[in-house]
Tab-separated table of C-alpha atoms in Angstrom:
chain	number	residue	atom	x	y	z
A	582	MET	CA	89.307	75.779	92.392
A	583	LYS	CA	87.738	78.308	90.017
A	584	ASP	CA	89.627	81.419	88.958
A	585	PRO	CA	87.954	83.906	91.363
A	586	GLN	CA	88.636	81.628	94.322
A	587	LEU	CA	92.160	80.862	93.096
A	588	ALA	CA	92.993	84.564	92.856
A	589	LEU	CA	91.880	85.084	96.461
A	590	HIS	CA	93.788	81.961	97.503
A	591	GLY	CA	96.927	83.354	95.892
A	592	LEU	CA	96.421	86.680	97.638
A	593	ALA	CA	95.991	84.877	100.960
A	594	ILE	CA	99.373	83.211	100.403
A	595	LYS	CA	101.072	86.495	99.448
A	596	LYS	CA	99.197	88.322	102.251
A	597	HIS	CA	99.958	91.712	100.645
A	598	GLY	CA	100.735	91.604	96.953
A	599	ASP	CA	100.058	93.006	93.510
A	600	ALA	CA	98.367	91.223	90.615
A	601	ALA	CA	101.657	90.096	89.050
A	602	GLU	CA	102.826	88.517	92.317
A	603	VAL	CA	99.534	86.665	92.769
A	604	ALA	CA	99.647	85.537	89.130
A	605	ALA	CA	103.193	84.211	89.611
A	606	ILE	CA	102.112	81.675	92.230
A	607	THR	CA	98.706	80.748	90.811
A	608	GLY	CA	99.562	80.381	87.136
A	609	LEU	CA	96.722	82.717	86.171
A	610	ASP	CA	97.220	85.489	83.613
A	611	PRO	CA	98.203	88.760	85.373
A	612	ALA	CA	95.464	90.725	83.590
A	613	ARG	CA	92.909	88.110	84.690
A	614	VAL	CA	94.132	88.356	88.278
A	615	GLN	CA	93.954	92.164	88.129
A	616	ALA	CA	90.333	92.017	86.971
A	617	LEU	CA	89.349	89.425	89.585
A	618	LEU	CA	90.984	91.342	92.432
A	619	ASP	CA	89.394	94.611	91.313
A	620	GLU	CA	86.015	92.854	91.315
A	621	ALA	CA	86.744	91.652	94.856
A	622	VAL	CA	87.597	95.232	95.856
A	623	ALA	CA	84.240	96.400	94.485
A	624	ALA	CA	82.550	93.621	96.498
A	625	GLU	CA	84.453	94.779	99.629
A	626	ARG	CA	86.216	91.428	99.985
A	627	VAL	CA	89.641	92.910	99.252
A	628	VAL	CA	91.254	96.275	99.996
A	629	LYS	CA	93.702	98.000	97.659
A	630	ALA	CA	96.506	100.426	98.510
A	631	GLY	CA	98.493	101.585	95.505
A	632	ALA	CA	99.151	98.474	93.404
A	633	LYS	CA	98.929	96.108	96.390
A	634	TYR	CA	95.914	94.108	97.525
A	635	MET	CA	95.007	92.475	100.829
A	636	LEU	CA	92.095	90.255	101.855
A	637	GLN	CA	89.442	91.640	104.163
A	638	PRO	CA	88.789	89.491	107.279
A	639	VAL	CA	85.387	88.396	105.944
A	640	ALA	CA	87.055	87.069	102.783
A	641	GLN	CA	89.662	85.207	104.827
A	642	ILE	CA	86.899	83.442	106.749
A	643	ALA	CA	84.914	82.633	103.587
A	644	LEU	CA	88.040	81.300	101.868
A	645	ARG	CA	88.921	78.986	104.740
A	646	THR	CA	85.361	77.699	104.854
A	647	ALA	CA	85.395	76.992	101.108
A	648	TYR	CA	88.603	74.921	101.100
A	649	SER	CA	86.885	71.781	102.366
A	650	ARG	CA	84.563	71.945	99.342
A	651	ASP	CA	86.960	73.247	96.683
A	652	CYS	CA	89.900	71.028	97.682
A	653	ALA	CA	88.036	67.842	98.591
A	654	ALA	CA	89.701	65.870	95.785
A	655	GLU	CA	93.202	66.891	96.856
A	656	ARG	CA	92.466	66.118	100.510
A	657	ALA	CA	91.285	62.613	99.560
A	658	ASN	CA	94.222	61.932	97.224
A	659	PRO	CA	96.887	59.651	98.794
A	660	VAL	CA	99.494	61.061	96.381
A	661	MET	CA	98.994	64.494	97.959
A	662	ALA	CA	99.212	63.038	101.466
A	663	GLU	CA	102.457	61.250	100.602
A	664	GLY	CA	103.848	64.370	98.963
A	665	TYR	CA	103.030	66.488	101.993
A	666	ALA	CA	104.645	63.988	104.378
A	667	ALA	CA	107.805	64.132	102.248
A	668	PHE	CA	107.613	67.932	102.224
A	669	GLU	CA	107.528	68.088	106.025
A	670	LYS	CA	110.646	65.917	106.322
A	671	ILE	CA	112.619	68.102	103.936
A	672	ASN	CA	111.190	71.224	105.559
A	673	GLU	CA	112.938	70.346	108.828
A	674	HIS	CA	116.280	70.291	107.000
A	675	LEU	CA	115.539	73.561	105.223
A	676	LYS	CA	114.721	75.295	108.510
A	677	GLN	CA	118.104	74.255	109.915
A	678	LEU	CA	119.838	75.317	106.705
A	679	ILE	CA	118.268	78.798	106.873
A	680	THR	CA	119.301	79.113	110.519
A	681	ASP	CA	122.839	78.241	109.486
A	682	TRP	CA	122.637	80.765	106.646
A	683	GLN	CA	121.474	83.576	108.901
A	684	THR	CA	123.888	82.903	111.775
A	685	LEU	CA	127.508	81.875	112.348
A	686	PRO	CA	128.883	79.626	115.124
A	687	VAL	CA	131.361	81.612	117.215
A	688	GLY	CA	132.721	80.518	120.607
A	689	GLY	CA	129.919	78.083	121.333
A	690	SER	CA	127.118	80.496	120.414
A	691	ARG	CA	125.706	81.899	117.208
A	692	ILE	CA	125.952	85.446	115.880
A	693	PRO	CA	124.253	87.072	112.863
A	694	ASN	CA	125.915	86.176	109.580
A	695	ASP	CA	127.197	89.335	107.876
A	696	HIS	CA	128.064	87.221	104.810
A	697	SER	CA	131.677	88.365	104.773
A	698	ASP	CA	132.870	84.734	104.883
A	699	GLU	CA	132.331	83.704	101.282
A	700	ALA	CA	133.550	80.153	101.853
A	701	TYR	CA	130.998	79.633	104.647
A	702	ASP	CA	128.184	80.982	102.465
A	703	ALA	CA	129.290	78.817	99.537
A	704	ARG	CA	129.036	75.690	101.708
A	705	ILE	CA	125.474	76.601	102.710
A	706	ILE	CA	124.491	77.223	99.088
A	707	ASP	CA	125.983	73.831	98.169
A	708	ARG	CA	123.790	72.289	100.876
A	709	LEU	CA	120.783	74.133	99.443
A	710	GLY	CA	121.522	72.656	96.019
A	711	ALA	CA	121.682	69.160	97.499
A	712	LEU	CA	118.442	69.765	99.402
A	713	HIS	CA	116.733	70.915	96.206
A	714	ASP	CA	117.850	67.744	94.411
A	715	ARG	CA	116.205	65.733	97.201
A	716	ALA	CA	113.078	67.900	97.008
A	717	GLU	CA	112.469	67.577	93.262
A	718	PRO	CA	110.789	64.120	93.371
A	719	MET	CA	108.520	65.389	96.168
A	720	LEU	CA	107.672	68.514	94.157
A	721	ASP	CA	106.870	66.348	91.125
A	722	ARG	CA	104.635	64.120	93.258
A	723	LEU	CA	102.681	67.119	94.545
A	724	ALA	CA	102.326	68.523	91.017
A	725	SER	CA	100.984	65.169	89.799
A	726	GLY	CA	98.176	65.559	92.320
A	727	LEU	CA	97.623	69.289	91.712
A	728	PRO	CA	99.262	70.449	88.458
A	729	ARG	CA	99.405	74.159	89.254
A	730	LEU	CA	101.906	73.378	92.044
A	731	ALA	CA	104.525	72.730	89.347
A	732	ILE	CA	105.109	76.475	89.252
A	733	TYR	CA	106.815	76.309	92.664
A	734	LYS	CA	109.471	73.922	91.360
A	735	ASP	CA	110.295	76.400	88.614
A	736	HIS	CA	110.512	79.329	91.055
A	737	LEU	CA	112.660	77.365	93.503
A	738	ARG	CA	115.068	76.291	90.763
A	739	ALA	CA	115.306	79.887	89.480
A	740	ALA	CA	116.117	81.213	92.972
A	741	LEU	CA	118.700	78.479	93.565
A	742	GLU	CA	120.445	79.189	90.264
A	743	LYS	CA	120.698	82.899	91.090
A	744	ALA	CA	122.152	82.082	94.520
A	745	GLU	CA	124.641	79.686	92.944
A	746	ASP	CA	125.652	82.475	90.536
A	747	GLY	CA	126.601	84.698	93.485
A	748	GLU	CA	123.373	86.632	94.054
A	749	ILE	CA	123.127	85.513	97.675
A	750	ALA	CA	119.950	87.498	98.439
A	751	TRP	CA	118.112	84.747	96.544
A	752	VAL	CA	118.711	82.310	99.417
A	753	SER	CA	116.366	83.904	101.937
A	754	ASP	CA	115.579	87.589	101.327
A	755	ALA	CA	111.887	88.070	102.149
A	756	ARG	CA	111.605	91.068	99.803
A	757	ILE	CA	112.057	88.936	96.682
A	758	ALA	CA	111.022	85.474	95.457
A	759	SER	CA	114.038	83.915	97.186
A	760	TYR	CA	114.292	80.188	97.800
A	761	HIS	CA	113.082	80.520	101.380
A	762	THR	CA	110.250	82.892	100.392
A	763	VAL	CA	108.964	80.547	97.687
A	764	TRP	CA	109.310	77.508	99.958
A	765	PHE	CA	107.332	79.304	102.685
A	766	GLU	CA	104.599	80.150	100.162
A	767	LEU	CA	104.463	76.555	98.942
A	768	HIS	CA	104.047	75.442	102.554
A	769	GLU	CA	101.219	77.938	103.056
A	770	ASP	CA	99.563	76.750	99.840
A	771	LEU	CA	99.760	73.126	100.937
A	772	ILE	CA	98.415	73.645	104.438
A	773	ARG	CA	95.464	75.609	103.066
A	774	VAL	CA	94.643	73.120	100.311
A	775	LEU	CA	95.156	70.033	102.472
A	776	GLY	CA	93.706	71.431	105.693
A	777	ARG	CA	96.906	71.028	107.725
A	778	GLN	CA	98.513	73.173	110.400
A	779	ARG	CA	101.874	74.895	110.160
A	780	ILE	CA	104.236	73.502	112.815
A	781	GLU	CA	106.392	76.368	114.075
């Protein structure tokens, strides 16, 4: 995928982001991303509000159409197929872990977790660490098929380490590059590149 297409791909994953955020998940230089997105604004493929960008519908359609051409090698690569199958298996466990993080079992039902029970939260973070250890070989396999995906492993490890150090927002806060946020973006990247569907 060439840089202009990759910048739009990164913006599609972020949905509404600035140049630095798009650069962080594409591996492109932030100044290069800024220039590419500003060019896309001039071409009316992207809209800009403040420092944030968002794809126009016509660009979304063009991007989806181009994936079959730009990602043909990845879609034909059995390493990528195996990596994605492994991702989906771990993804099921992560979804349950996030549910357990966001809610507490009380009297046979679940209530929102206010995170006042530090021992409960610590057990979930321990589970997240174990899940990440299981995920690392899968992440390495995906990066061997598409090297730029290695950046997700770094972001996931960074979020996990912050959570383990007591900054619990880094487990799932959607406003930052938390573990769950980065994992969700990796999933979106994979389904776009490999032509899959997100299973809700």
